[in-house]
Amino acid sequence: MPDAATDVRALLHRVADEAGDWFAALPDRPVGPEHGQEDLAIAATLPEHPTAAHDVIADLVAEASPGLPAMGSPRYFGFVVGGAQPAGVAADWLVSAWDQNTGLVALTPGLTAVEAIAGRWILDVLRLPADASFAFVTGCQMAHVTALAAARHRVLSDAGHDVERDGLAGAPPIRVLAGGERHVTVDRALRFLGIGSAALVPLEVDERGAMRADALRAALDDGDGRPTIVAAQVGNVNTGAIDPVAEICDAAHAAGAWVHVDGAFGLWAAASPTHRHLVAGVEQADSWATDAHKWLNVPYDSGIAVVRDASAHRAAMSVTAAYLVQPQDGAREPLDWTPEFSRRARGVPVYATLRALGRSGVADLVDRLCACAARFAERLPEVEGFAVLAHEVNQVLVRVDDDAVTAATLAGVQADGTCWPTGTTWRGGTCIRLSVSNWQTTPEDVDRSIDALARAAREARAHTAAPGVGV
Ligand SMILES: *Cc1c(COP(=O)(O)O)cnc(C)c1O
């Protein structure tokens, strides 16, 4: 037998070097992956016999690396992808090494204590009610499921139906009012919860893609007393648009409806004194879903559900069994709030990141990324052919000439590797999305990226204008 302790130490040191190299290369390496999945040579035959861990790791690095984009690059602007900050990465490694099942206080008092504090800090920085309940889940998708399960409990319980006991059979149908440009994860959460995507009534949005308060009021008036959940959005994935949450909460609450907020990234505006006016009133909602792996830049997977009515949240999620030792002092049991049972301590990297940044560091992170997005929005229109269709918080939506030139510009800039935006279709037109979501992004990164976009556009136009090249 090898000396197991020495072996593990050497293995982890090796991985630390590997990870250090990865971080060091991020600012300069091409942002896109070198190869697509079809060109990778990853060992695909299950070995018959054991392989030394060192060899497994060395081969894994060699085989998978060509397919890795620099998602943590300061010039990765695709989707809404945050880059991991050092304190969070280091804490995440410890979470794996400590390997604590964080479902119960009796299992790991150390890490349930850290998570309980991390949750209170989240309520604090996002300025949500201090006595709201929370759950650390895998991402905003599962935060929706968790929070909307609490919403489902409350609206059905108010209608005299016990959904946890009886399921949805015999329950009055719930309707969900949401903007026409809500995120698809809301619909999927409704499917998971048995509410069904057809229960969703899409409401008219304004020119930025935010829900229209007058459309909501009309829909609420039209409800026949049906149990109603309003799903507001703080941060449209294309435009960054923020629904008028104060008006939404007033109207919905007057009608007895529950207000859930999809604040995957936009809710973080509340952490900044300069930007919190953008989400004014969001604290009046009943539940919130957000991500720590986006704007807070904690490693994947890290989402957070927050619910004002802790009893509804607990009723929807809690579980008891004789062998589950309950804490004597009424301490918070993670599994009473999460859809998972056994789980990793995903709140710990959140704790470490918040502790490293402090209140001012979180505000500064929000302000810096908004400033970089604003720089894109200011400067891109100076480049021939570019139009900024929308810009709010950290999102910028861009178009070059027409669909064909926009698509060719996107393909060109991705191939160039200086930066990595992604595409979308908005209001029927092809667009380029720039999501500034990385703690390392500087104004210089924005300028370099604008140069790369301008270059790609020039080449795209020359190409699409060439005789004989059709669209
Ligand atoms: C990213 C995103 C989601 C989904 O979050 P995951 O963390 O990927 O589950 C939901 N809503 C909005 C607005 C988002 O940007």
CSV table of C-alpha atoms and ligand atoms in Angstrom, one decimal:
chain,number,residue,atom,x,y,z
A,1,MET,CA,0.0,0.0,0.0
A,2,PRO,CA,1.3,3.5,-0.8
A,3,ASP,CA,1.3,6.0,2.1
A,4,ALA,CA,-2.2,7.3,1.6
A,5,ALA,CA,-1.7,10.6,3.3
A,6,THR,CA,1.5,11.6,1.4
A,7,ASP,CA,-0.1,10.5,-1.8
A,8,VAL,CA,-3.2,12.7,-1.3
A,9,ARG,CA,-1.0,15.7,-0.4
A,10,ALA,CA,1.2,15.3,-3.5
A,11,LEU,CA,-1.9,14.8,-5.7
A,12,LEU,CA,-3.6,18.0,-4.3
A,13,HIS,CA,-0.4,20.0,-4.7
A,14,ARG,CA,-0.2,18.9,-8.3
A,15,VAL,CA,-3.8,20.0,-8.8
A,16,ALA,CA,-3.0,23.3,-7.0
A,17,ASP,CA,-0.2,24.0,-9.5
A,18,GLU,CA,-2.5,23.1,-12.4
A,19,ALA,CA,-5.2,25.4,-11.1
A,20,GLY,CA,-2.7,28.2,-10.4
A,21,ASP,CA,-1.5,27.9,-14.0
A,22,TRP,CA,-5.1,28.0,-15.2
A,23,PHE,CA,-5.8,31.3,-13.3
A,24,ALA,CA,-2.5,32.8,-14.4
A,25,ALA,CA,-3.2,32.2,-18.0
A,26,LEU,CA,-6.8,33.5,-18.0
A,27,PRO,CA,-6.1,37.2,-18.8
A,28,ASP,CA,-4.1,36.4,-22.0
A,29,ARG,CA,-5.2,33.2,-23.5
A,30,PRO,CA,-7.8,33.0,-26.3
A,31,VAL,CA,-11.2,33.1,-24.6
A,32,GLY,CA,-12.9,30.4,-26.7
A,33,PRO,CA,-12.1,26.7,-26.5
A,34,GLU,CA,-9.4,25.3,-28.9
A,35,HIS,CA,-11.6,22.4,-29.9
A,36,GLY,CA,-15.2,21.5,-30.0
A,37,GLN,CA,-16.5,18.3,-28.3
A,38,GLU,CA,-16.3,16.2,-31.5
A,39,ASP,CA,-12.6,16.9,-31.7
A,40,LEU,CA,-11.6,15.9,-28.2
A,41,ALA,CA,-9.9,12.6,-27.5
A,42,ILE,CA,-11.2,11.8,-24.0
A,43,ALA,CA,-10.6,8.2,-22.9
A,44,ALA,CA,-14.0,6.6,-23.3
A,45,THR,CA,-13.5,3.0,-22.5
A,46,LEU,CA,-14.2,2.2,-18.8
A,47,PRO,CA,-10.9,0.7,-17.5
A,48,GLU,CA,-11.1,-2.9,-16.4
A,49,HIS,CA,-8.6,-2.3,-13.6
A,50,PRO,CA,-7.5,0.5,-11.3
A,51,THR,CA,-5.3,3.4,-12.5
A,52,ALA,CA,-3.2,5.6,-10.2
A,53,ALA,CA,-5.0,8.8,-9.3
A,54,HIS,CA,-2.0,10.9,-10.4
A,55,ASP,CA,-2.2,9.4,-13.9
A,56,VAL,CA,-6.0,9.9,-14.0
A,57,ILE,CA,-5.6,13.6,-13.2
A,58,ALA,CA,-2.7,14.1,-15.6
A,59,ASP,CA,-4.6,12.4,-18.5
A,60,LEU,CA,-7.8,14.3,-17.6
A,61,VAL,CA,-6.1,17.6,-17.8
A,62,ALA,CA,-4.4,16.7,-21.1
A,63,GLU,CA,-7.6,15.4,-22.7
A,64,ALA,CA,-10.2,17.9,-21.5
A,65,SER,CA,-8.1,21.1,-21.5
A,66,PRO,CA,-8.4,21.7,-25.3
A,67,GLY,CA,-12.2,21.8,-24.9
A,68,LEU,CA,-12.2,24.4,-22.0
A,69,PRO,CA,-13.1,28.0,-22.8
A,70,ALA,CA,-11.6,30.6,-20.5
A,71,MET,CA,-14.9,31.1,-18.7
A,72,GLY,CA,-13.1,33.1,-16.0
A,73,SER,CA,-11.4,35.4,-18.5
A,74,PRO,CA,-12.0,39.1,-17.9
A,75,ARG,CA,-13.2,39.2,-21.6
A,76,TYR,CA,-15.7,36.3,-21.4
A,77,PHE,CA,-19.0,38.0,-22.0
A,78,GLY,CA,-21.2,35.0,-23.0
A,79,PHE,CA,-24.5,34.0,-21.4
A,80,VAL,CA,-24.4,35.3,-17.8
A,81,VAL,CA,-21.3,33.6,-16.5
A,82,GLY,CA,-19.4,34.8,-13.5
A,83,GLY,CA,-15.7,34.2,-12.9
A,84,ALA,CA,-14.7,32.6,-9.7
A,85,GLN,CA,-12.9,34.7,-7.1
A,86,PRO,CA,-9.9,33.2,-5.2
A,87,ALA,CA,-11.5,33.0,-1.7
A,88,GLY,CA,-14.5,31.2,-3.1
A,89,VAL,CA,-12.4,28.8,-5.1
A,90,ALA,CA,-10.2,28.0,-2.1
A,91,ALA,CA,-13.2,27.5,0.2
A,92,ASP,CA,-14.8,25.3,-2.5
A,93,TRP,CA,-11.8,23.1,-2.5
A,94,LEU,CA,-12.0,22.7,1.3
A,95,VAL,CA,-15.7,21.9,1.0
A,96,SER,CA,-14.7,19.0,-1.3
A,97,ALA,CA,-11.7,17.9,0.9
A,98,TRP,CA,-13.7,18.1,4.1
A,99,ASP,CA,-16.5,16.2,2.3
A,100,GLN,CA,-19.1,17.2,4.9
A,101,ASN,CA,-22.7,16.1,4.3
A,102,THR,CA,-24.3,19.4,5.2
A,103,GLY,CA,-28.0,18.3,5.3
A,104,LEU,CA,-28.1,18.3,9.2
A,105,VAL,CA,-26.6,20.1,12.1
A,106,ALA,CA,-25.9,16.7,13.7
A,107,LEU,CA,-23.7,15.8,10.7
A,108,THR,CA,-21.5,18.9,10.6
A,109,PRO,CA,-22.1,21.6,13.1
A,110,GLY,CA,-19.1,23.5,11.8
A,111,LEU,CA,-20.4,24.0,8.3
A,112,THR,CA,-24.1,24.3,9.1
A,113,ALA,CA,-23.0,27.2,11.3
A,114,VAL,CA,-21.1,28.8,8.5
A,115,GLU,CA,-24.0,28.4,6.1
A,116,ALA,CA,-26.4,29.9,8.6
A,117,ILE,CA,-24.2,33.0,8.8
A,118,ALA,CA,-23.7,33.1,5.0
A,119,GLY,CA,-27.5,33.2,4.5
A,120,ARG,CA,-27.9,36.1,6.9
A,121,TRP,CA,-25.1,38.0,5.1
A,122,ILE,CA,-26.9,37.4,1.8
A,123,LEU,CA,-30.1,38.9,3.2
A,124,ASP,CA,-28.0,41.8,4.5
A,125,VAL,CA,-26.1,42.6,1.3
A,126,LEU,CA,-29.2,42.2,-0.9
A,127,ARG,CA,-31.3,44.2,1.7
A,128,LEU,CA,-34.0,41.5,2.0
A,129,PRO,CA,-36.0,41.1,5.2
A,130,ALA,CA,-33.7,40.0,8.0
A,131,ASP,CA,-36.0,37.3,9.2
A,132,ALA,CA,-36.6,35.8,5.8
A,133,SER,CA,-35.7,32.1,5.3
A,134,PHE,CA,-33.1,31.0,2.8
A,135,ALA,CA,-31.7,27.9,1.1
A,136,PHE,CA,-28.4,27.2,-0.7
A,137,VAL,CA,-29.3,25.3,-3.8
A,138,THR,CA,-27.5,24.5,-7.1
A,139,GLY,CA,-28.5,27.6,-9.1
A,140,CYS,CA,-31.3,30.0,-9.8
A,141,GLN,CA,-33.3,27.2,-11.5
A,142,MET,CA,-33.6,25.2,-8.2
A,143,ALA,CA,-34.0,28.5,-6.3
A,144,HIS,CA,-37.2,29.0,-8.4
A,145,VAL,CA,-38.4,25.5,-7.6
A,146,THR,CA,-37.8,26.0,-3.9
A,147,ALA,CA,-39.3,29.4,-3.6
A,148,LEU,CA,-42.3,28.6,-5.9
A,149,ALA,CA,-42.9,25.5,-3.8
A,150,ALA,CA,-43.3,27.9,-0.9
A,151,ALA,CA,-45.6,30.1,-3.0
A,152,ARG,CA,-47.6,27.0,-4.1
A,153,HIS,CA,-48.0,26.1,-0.4
A,154,ARG,CA,-49.2,29.5,0.6
A,155,VAL,CA,-51.7,30.2,-2.2
A,156,LEU,CA,-53.3,26.8,-2.0
A,157,SER,CA,-53.3,26.7,1.8
A,158,ASP,CA,-55.1,30.1,1.7
A,159,ALA,CA,-57.6,28.4,-0.7
A,160,GLY,CA,-58.1,25.6,1.9
A,161,HIS,CA,-56.0,23.0,0.1
A,162,ASP,CA,-53.1,21.0,1.7
A,163,VAL,CA,-50.8,20.5,-1.3
A,164,GLU,CA,-48.1,18.7,0.6
A,165,ARG,CA,-50.6,16.1,1.8
A,166,ASP,CA,-53.0,15.9,-1.1
A,167,GLY,CA,-50.9,16.9,-4.1
A,168,LEU,CA,-52.5,19.0,-6.8
A,169,ALA,CA,-55.4,16.6,-7.3
A,170,GLY,CA,-58.5,18.5,-6.3
A,171,ALA,CA,-56.6,21.7,-5.9
A,172,PRO,CA,-58.0,24.9,-7.4
A,173,PRO,CA,-55.9,25.7,-10.5
A,174,ILE,CA,-53.1,28.2,-9.8
A,175,ARG,CA,-52.3,30.9,-12.3
A,176,VAL,CA,-48.9,32.5,-12.7
A,177,LEU,CA,-48.6,36.0,-14.1
A,178,ALA,CA,-45.2,36.8,-15.6
A,179,GLY,CA,-43.7,39.1,-18.3
A,180,GLY,CA,-43.5,37.8,-21.8
A,181,GLU,CA,-39.7,37.9,-21.6
A,182,ARG,CA,-39.3,35.9,-18.4
A,183,HIS,CA,-36.5,33.4,-18.1
A,184,VAL,CA,-37.3,29.8,-19.3
A,185,THR,CA,-36.3,28.5,-15.9
A,186,VAL,CA,-39.6,29.9,-14.4
A,187,ASP,CA,-41.6,27.8,-16.8
A,188,ARG,CA,-39.5,24.8,-16.1
A,189,ALA,CA,-40.0,25.3,-12.3
A,190,LEU,CA,-43.7,25.3,-12.9
A,191,ARG,CA,-43.4,22.0,-14.7
A,192,PHE,CA,-41.4,20.4,-11.9
A,193,LEU,CA,-44.0,21.6,-9.3
A,194,GLY,CA,-47.0,20.2,-11.2
A,195,ILE,CA,-48.4,23.7,-11.7
A,196,GLY,CA,-47.7,23.3,-15.4
A,197,SER,CA,-46.4,25.8,-17.9
A,198,ALA,CA,-49.9,26.3,-19.3
A,199,ALA,CA,-50.8,28.0,-16.0
A,200,LEU,CA,-48.5,30.8,-16.9
A,201,VAL,CA,-50.2,33.9,-18.4
A,202,PRO,CA,-47.5,35.9,-20.3
A,203,LEU,CA,-48.0,39.6,-19.9
A,204,GLU,CA,-47.2,42.4,-22.2
A,205,VAL,CA,-43.7,43.9,-21.8
A,206,ASP,CA,-42.4,47.3,-22.6
A,207,GLU,CA,-39.8,48.2,-25.2
A,208,ARG,CA,-37.0,47.0,-23.0
A,209,GLY,CA,-38.6,43.7,-22.2
A,210,ALA,CA,-39.9,44.6,-18.7
A,211,MET,CA,-43.3,43.6,-17.5
A,212,ARG,CA,-45.9,46.3,-17.9
A,213,ALA,CA,-47.5,47.2,-14.6
A,214,ASP,CA,-50.8,48.1,-16.3
A,215,ALA,CA,-50.9,44.7,-18.0
A,216,LEU,CA,-50.4,43.1,-14.6
A,217,ARG,CA,-53.2,45.2,-13.0
A,218,ALA,CA,-55.6,44.2,-15.8
A,219,ALA,CA,-54.7,40.5,-15.4
A,220,LEU,CA,-55.1,40.7,-11.6
A,221,ASP,CA,-58.6,42.3,-12.0
A,222,ASP,CA,-59.5,39.4,-14.3
A,223,GLY,CA,-58.7,36.6,-11.8
A,224,ASP,CA,-62.0,35.2,-10.5
A,225,GLY,CA,-60.4,34.7,-7.2
A,226,ARG,CA,-58.0,32.0,-8.5
A,227,PRO,CA,-54.8,31.4,-6.4
A,228,THR,CA,-52.3,33.7,-8.1
A,229,ILE,CA,-48.5,33.9,-8.2
A,230,VAL,CA,-46.8,36.8,-9.9
A,231,ALA,CA,-43.3,36.1,-11.2
A,232,ALA,CA,-41.4,39.3,-11.6
A,233,GLN,CA,-38.0,39.6,-13.2
A,234,VAL,CA,-35.1,41.8,-12.1
A,235,GLY,CA,-32.6,41.5,-15.0
A,236,ASN,CA,-33.8,40.4,-18.4
A,237,VAL,CA,-31.3,38.0,-19.8
A,238,ASN,CA,-31.1,39.9,-23.1
A,239,THR,CA,-31.6,43.5,-22.1
A,240,GLY,CA,-30.9,43.6,-18.4
A,241,ALA,CA,-34.4,45.3,-18.0
A,242,ILE,CA,-35.8,45.3,-14.5
A,243,ASP,CA,-39.6,44.9,-14.0
A,244,PRO,CA,-41.3,47.7,-12.0
A,245,VAL,CA,-41.2,45.7,-8.8
A,246,ALA,CA,-42.6,48.3,-6.5
A,247,GLU,CA,-45.7,48.7,-8.6
A,248,ILE,CA,-45.9,45.0,-9.1
A,249,CYS,CA,-45.8,44.2,-5.4
A,250,ASP,CA,-48.4,46.9,-4.6
A,251,ALA,CA,-50.9,45.6,-7.2
A,252,ALA,CA,-50.3,41.9,-6.5
A,253,HIS,CA,-50.5,42.2,-2.8
A,254,ALA,CA,-53.7,44.2,-3.1
A,255,ALA,CA,-55.1,41.3,-5.0
A,256,GLY,CA,-53.9,38.7,-2.5
A,257,ALA,CA,-51.2,37.3,-4.9
A,258,TRP,CA,-47.7,36.1,-4.0
A,259,VAL,CA,-44.8,37.9,-5.7
A,260,HIS,CA,-41.8,35.8,-6.7
A,261,VAL,CA,-38.7,37.6,-8.1
A,262,ASP,CA,-36.3,36.1,-10.6
A,263,GLY,CA,-33.2,38.1,-9.6
A,264,ALA,CA,-30.5,35.7,-10.9
A,265,PHE,CA,-28.1,38.5,-11.5
A,266,GLY,CA,-30.0,41.8,-11.4
A,267,LEU,CA,-30.9,41.4,-7.7
A,268,TRP,CA,-27.2,42.2,-6.9
A,269,ALA,CA,-27.9,45.9,-7.9
A,270,ALA,CA,-29.4,46.1,-4.4
A,271,ALA,CA,-25.9,45.6,-2.9
A,272,SER,CA,-24.7,48.9,-4.4
A,273,PRO,CA,-25.7,52.3,-3.0
A,274,THR,CA,-25.3,53.7,-6.5
A,275,HIS,CA,-27.4,51.1,-8.2
A,276,ARG,CA,-30.0,50.0,-5.7
A,277,HIS,CA,-32.5,52.6,-6.9
A,278,LEU,CA,-32.9,50.4,-10.0
A,279,VAL,CA,-34.5,47.6,-7.9
A,280,ALA,CA,-36.4,49.9,-5.5
A,281,GLY,CA,-39.3,48.0,-3.9
A,282,VAL,CA,-37.9,44.5,-4.6
A,283,GLU,CA,-37.7,43.9,-0.9
A,284,GLN,CA,-41.5,44.0,-0.7
A,285,ALA,CA,-41.8,40.7,-2.7
A,286,ASP,CA,-42.6,37.4,-1.0
A,287,SER,CA,-39.7,35.3,-2.5
A,288,TRP,CA,-36.6,35.8,-4.4
A,289,ALA,CA,-34.3,33.5,-6.5
A,290,THR,CA,-30.8,34.5,-7.2
A,291,ASP,CA,-27.3,33.2,-8.1
A,292,ALA,CA,-24.1,33.5,-6.2
A,293,HIS,CA,-22.2,31.9,-9.2
A,294,LYS,CA,-23.1,34.8,-11.5
A,295,TRP,CA,-22.5,38.3,-10.1
A,296,LEU,CA,-21.0,37.4,-6.8
A,297,ASN,CA,-18.4,35.3,-8.7
A,298,VAL,CA,-18.6,32.2,-6.5
A,299,PRO,CA,-17.7,28.9,-8.3
A,300,TYR,CA,-20.5,26.8,-9.7
A,301,ASP,CA,-22.9,25.5,-8.4
A,302,SER,CA,-24.4,28.2,-6.2
A,303,GLY,CA,-28.0,29.5,-6.2
A,304,ILE,CA,-30.0,31.0,-3.3
A,305,ALA,CA,-33.7,30.9,-2.6
A,306,VAL,CA,-35.1,33.4,-0.1
A,307,VAL,CA,-38.7,33.4,1.3
A,308,ARG,CA,-40.3,36.1,3.4
A,309,ASP,CA,-42.8,33.6,4.9
A,310,ALA,CA,-40.5,31.1,6.5
A,311,SER,CA,-43.4,28.9,7.6
A,312,ALA,CA,-44.5,28.5,3.9
A,313,HIS,CA,-41.0,27.7,2.9
A,314,ARG,CA,-40.6,25.2,5.7
A,315,ALA,CA,-44.0,23.6,5.0
A,316,ALA,CA,-43.0,23.0,1.4
A,317,MET,CA,-39.5,21.6,2.1
A,318,SER,CA,-39.1,20.1,5.6
A,319,VAL,CA,-38.8,16.5,6.3
A,320,THR,CA,-38.7,14.4,9.4
A,321,ALA,CA,-37.7,10.8,10.2
A,322,ALA,CA,-36.9,9.0,13.4
A,323,TYR,CA,-33.2,8.6,12.6
A,324,LEU,CA,-32.7,12.3,11.7
A,325,VAL,CA,-31.4,13.7,15.0
A,326,GLN,CA,-33.0,17.2,15.5
A,327,PRO,CA,-31.0,19.9,17.1
A,328,GLN,CA,-32.1,20.7,20.7
A,329,ASP,CA,-31.7,24.4,20.4
A,330,GLY,CA,-34.0,25.0,17.5
A,331,ALA,CA,-31.0,25.6,15.2
A,332,ARG,CA,-31.5,25.8,11.4
A,333,GLU,CA,-31.5,22.5,9.7
A,334,PRO,CA,-30.5,22.8,6.0
A,335,LEU,CA,-32.7,20.0,4.8
A,336,ASP,CA,-35.8,21.8,6.1
A,337,TRP,CA,-35.3,24.5,3.5
A,338,THR,CA,-33.7,22.7,0.5
A,339,PRO,CA,-35.0,20.2,-2.0
A,340,GLU,CA,-31.8,18.2,-1.5
A,341,PHE,CA,-31.3,15.8,1.4
A,342,SER,CA,-27.5,14.9,1.5
A,343,ARG,CA,-25.7,17.9,0.1
A,344,ARG,CA,-22.3,19.6,-0.2
A,345,ALA,CA,-21.7,22.8,1.8
A,346,ARG,CA,-22.3,25.1,-1.1
A,347,GLY,CA,-23.0,28.0,1.2
A,348,VAL,CA,-19.3,28.0,2.4
A,349,PRO,CA,-17.8,29.5,-0.7
A,350,VAL,CA,-20.5,32.2,-0.5
A,351,TYR,CA,-19.4,32.9,3.1
A,352,ALA,CA,-15.7,33.0,2.2
A,353,THR,CA,-16.4,35.3,-0.8
A,354,LEU,CA,-18.5,37.7,1.2
A,355,ARG,CA,-16.0,37.7,4.0
A,356,ALA,CA,-13.2,38.5,1.5
A,357,LEU,CA,-15.1,41.3,-0.2
A,358,GLY,CA,-16.9,42.9,2.7
A,359,ARG,CA,-19.9,45.1,2.2
A,360,SER,CA,-17.9,47.6,0.2
A,361,GLY,CA,-16.2,45.0,-1.9
A,362,VAL,CA,-19.6,43.6,-3.1
A,363,ALA,CA,-20.9,47.1,-3.9
A,364,ASP,CA,-17.6,47.9,-5.7
A,365,LEU,CA,-18.0,44.7,-7.7
A,366,VAL,CA,-21.5,45.7,-8.8
A,367,ASP,CA,-20.4,49.2,-9.7
A,368,ARG,CA,-17.3,48.1,-11.6
A,369,LEU,CA,-19.2,45.6,-13.8
A,370,CYS,CA,-22.0,48.2,-14.5
A,371,ALA,CA,-19.3,50.8,-15.4
A,372,CYS,CA,-17.7,48.3,-17.9
A,373,ALA,CA,-21.1,47.5,-19.4
A,374,ALA,CA,-21.8,51.3,-19.7
A,375,ARG,CA,-18.5,51.7,-21.5
A,376,PHE,CA,-19.5,49.2,-24.1
A,377,ALA,CA,-22.9,50.9,-24.5
A,378,GLU,CA,-21.2,54.3,-24.9
A,379,ARG,CA,-18.4,53.4,-27.2
A,380,LEU,CA,-19.9,50.7,-29.5
A,381,PRO,CA,-22.2,53.1,-31.3
A,382,GLU,CA,-19.2,55.0,-32.4
A,383,VAL,CA,-18.1,52.0,-34.4
A,384,GLU,CA,-19.5,51.9,-37.9
A,385,GLY,CA,-22.6,49.7,-38.2
A,386,PHE,CA,-23.0,49.0,-34.5
A,387,ALA,CA,-26.2,49.8,-32.7
A,388,VAL,CA,-26.8,49.3,-29.0
A,389,LEU,CA,-30.4,48.0,-28.7
A,390,ALA,CA,-30.5,47.8,-25.0
A,391,HIS,CA,-28.3,48.3,-22.0
A,392,GLU,CA,-29.1,48.0,-18.3
A,393,VAL,CA,-27.0,47.0,-15.3
A,394,ASN,CA,-24.3,44.6,-16.7
A,395,GLN,CA,-26.0,43.6,-19.9
A,396,VAL,CA,-25.6,45.1,-23.4
A,397,LEU,CA,-27.5,44.0,-26.5
A,398,VAL,CA,-25.9,44.9,-29.8
A,399,ARG,CA,-26.6,44.6,-33.5
A,400,VAL,CA,-24.4,45.2,-36.5
A,401,ASP,CA,-26.1,46.3,-39.8
A,402,ASP,CA,-28.5,43.3,-40.2
A,403,ASP,CA,-28.9,39.7,-39.2
A,404,ALA,CA,-26.3,38.4,-41.5
A,405,VAL,CA,-23.6,40.8,-40.6
A,406,THR,CA,-24.4,40.5,-36.9
A,407,ALA,CA,-24.1,36.7,-37.1
A,408,ALA,CA,-20.9,36.9,-39.1
A,409,THR,CA,-19.4,39.4,-36.6
A,410,LEU,CA,-20.3,37.2,-33.7
A,411,ALA,CA,-18.7,34.1,-35.4
A,412,GLY,CA,-15.6,36.2,-36.3
A,413,VAL,CA,-15.1,37.7,-32.9
A,414,GLN,CA,-15.4,34.3,-31.2
A,415,ALA,CA,-12.9,32.8,-33.6
A,416,ASP,CA,-10.5,35.7,-33.0
A,417,GLY,CA,-10.4,34.8,-29.3
A,418,THR,CA,-9.9,38.3,-27.8
A,419,CYS,CA,-13.3,38.2,-26.2
A,420,TRP,CA,-16.3,35.9,-26.1
A,421,PRO,CA,-19.8,37.4,-26.5
A,422,THR,CA,-22.7,35.1,-27.3
A,423,GLY,CA,-25.7,35.5,-29.6
A,424,THR,CA,-29.5,35.7,-29.2
A,425,THR,CA,-32.6,36.6,-31.1
A,426,TRP,CA,-34.5,39.5,-29.7
A,427,ARG,CA,-37.7,40.9,-31.2
A,428,GLY,CA,-37.1,38.7,-34.2
A,429,GLY,CA,-33.6,40.0,-35.0
A,430,THR,CA,-30.1,38.4,-34.5
A,431,CYS,CA,-28.2,40.2,-31.8
A,432,ILE,CA,-24.9,39.9,-29.9
A,433,ARG,CA,-25.1,39.9,-26.1
A,434,LEU,CA,-22.4,41.2,-23.9
A,435,SER,CA,-22.8,40.2,-20.2
A,436,VAL,CA,-20.1,41.8,-18.0
A,437,SER,CA,-20.0,39.4,-15.1
A,438,ASN,CA,-16.3,38.9,-14.1
A,439,TRP,CA,-14.6,40.5,-11.2
A,440,GLN,CA,-11.4,40.9,-13.3
A,441,THR,CA,-12.9,42.9,-16.1
A,442,THR,CA,-11.4,46.4,-16.5
A,443,PRO,CA,-12.1,49.3,-18.9
A,444,GLU,CA,-9.0,48.2,-20.9
A,445,ASP,CA,-10.6,44.8,-21.4
A,446,VAL,CA,-13.7,46.6,-22.7
A,447,ASP,CA,-11.6,48.6,-25.2
A,448,ARG,CA,-9.7,45.6,-26.4
A,449,SER,CA,-13.0,43.8,-26.9
A,450,ILE,CA,-14.5,46.8,-28.8
A,451,ASP,CA,-11.5,46.7,-31.1
A,452,ALA,CA,-11.9,43.0,-31.7
A,453,LEU,CA,-15.6,43.5,-32.4
A,454,ALA,CA,-14.9,46.3,-34.8
A,455,ARG,CA,-12.3,44.2,-36.7
A,456,ALA,CA,-14.8,41.2,-36.9
A,457,ALA,CA,-17.5,43.5,-38.2
A,458,ARG,CA,-15.3,45.0,-40.9
A,459,GLU,CA,-14.4,41.5,-42.1
A,460,ALA,CA,-18.0,40.4,-41.8
A,461,ARG,CA,-19.2,43.3,-44.0
A,462,ALA,CA,-16.4,42.8,-46.5
A,463,HIS,CA,-17.4,39.2,-46.8
A,464,THR,CA,-21.2,39.5,-46.8
A,465,ALA,CA,-20.9,42.4,-49.4
A,466,ALA,CA,-18.7,40.3,-51.7
A,467,PRO,CA,-20.3,39.6,-55.1
A,468,GLY,CA,-21.9,36.2,-55.3
A,469,VAL,CA,-22.1,35.7,-51.6
A,470,GLY,CA,-25.8,35.3,-50.8
A,471,VAL,CA,-27.4,35.4,-47.4
B,1,LIG,C1,-29.1,32.4,-15.4
B,1,LIG,C2,-30.5,32.8,-15.1
B,1,LIG,C3,-31.4,31.9,-14.6
B,1,LIG,C4,-31.0,30.4,-14.3
B,1,LIG,O1,-30.0,30.4,-13.4
B,1,LIG,P1,-29.1,29.0,-13.2
B,1,LIG,O2,-28.2,29.4,-12.1
B,1,LIG,O3,-28.5,28.8,-14.5
B,1,LIG,O4,-30.0,28.0,-12.7
B,1,LIG,C5,-32.7,32.3,-14.3
B,1,LIG,N1,-33.0,33.6,-14.5
B,1,LIG,C6,-32.2,34.5,-15.1
B,1,LIG,C7,-32.7,35.9,-15.3
B,1,LIG,C8,-30.9,34.1,-15.4
B,1,LIG,O5,-30.1,35.0,-15.9
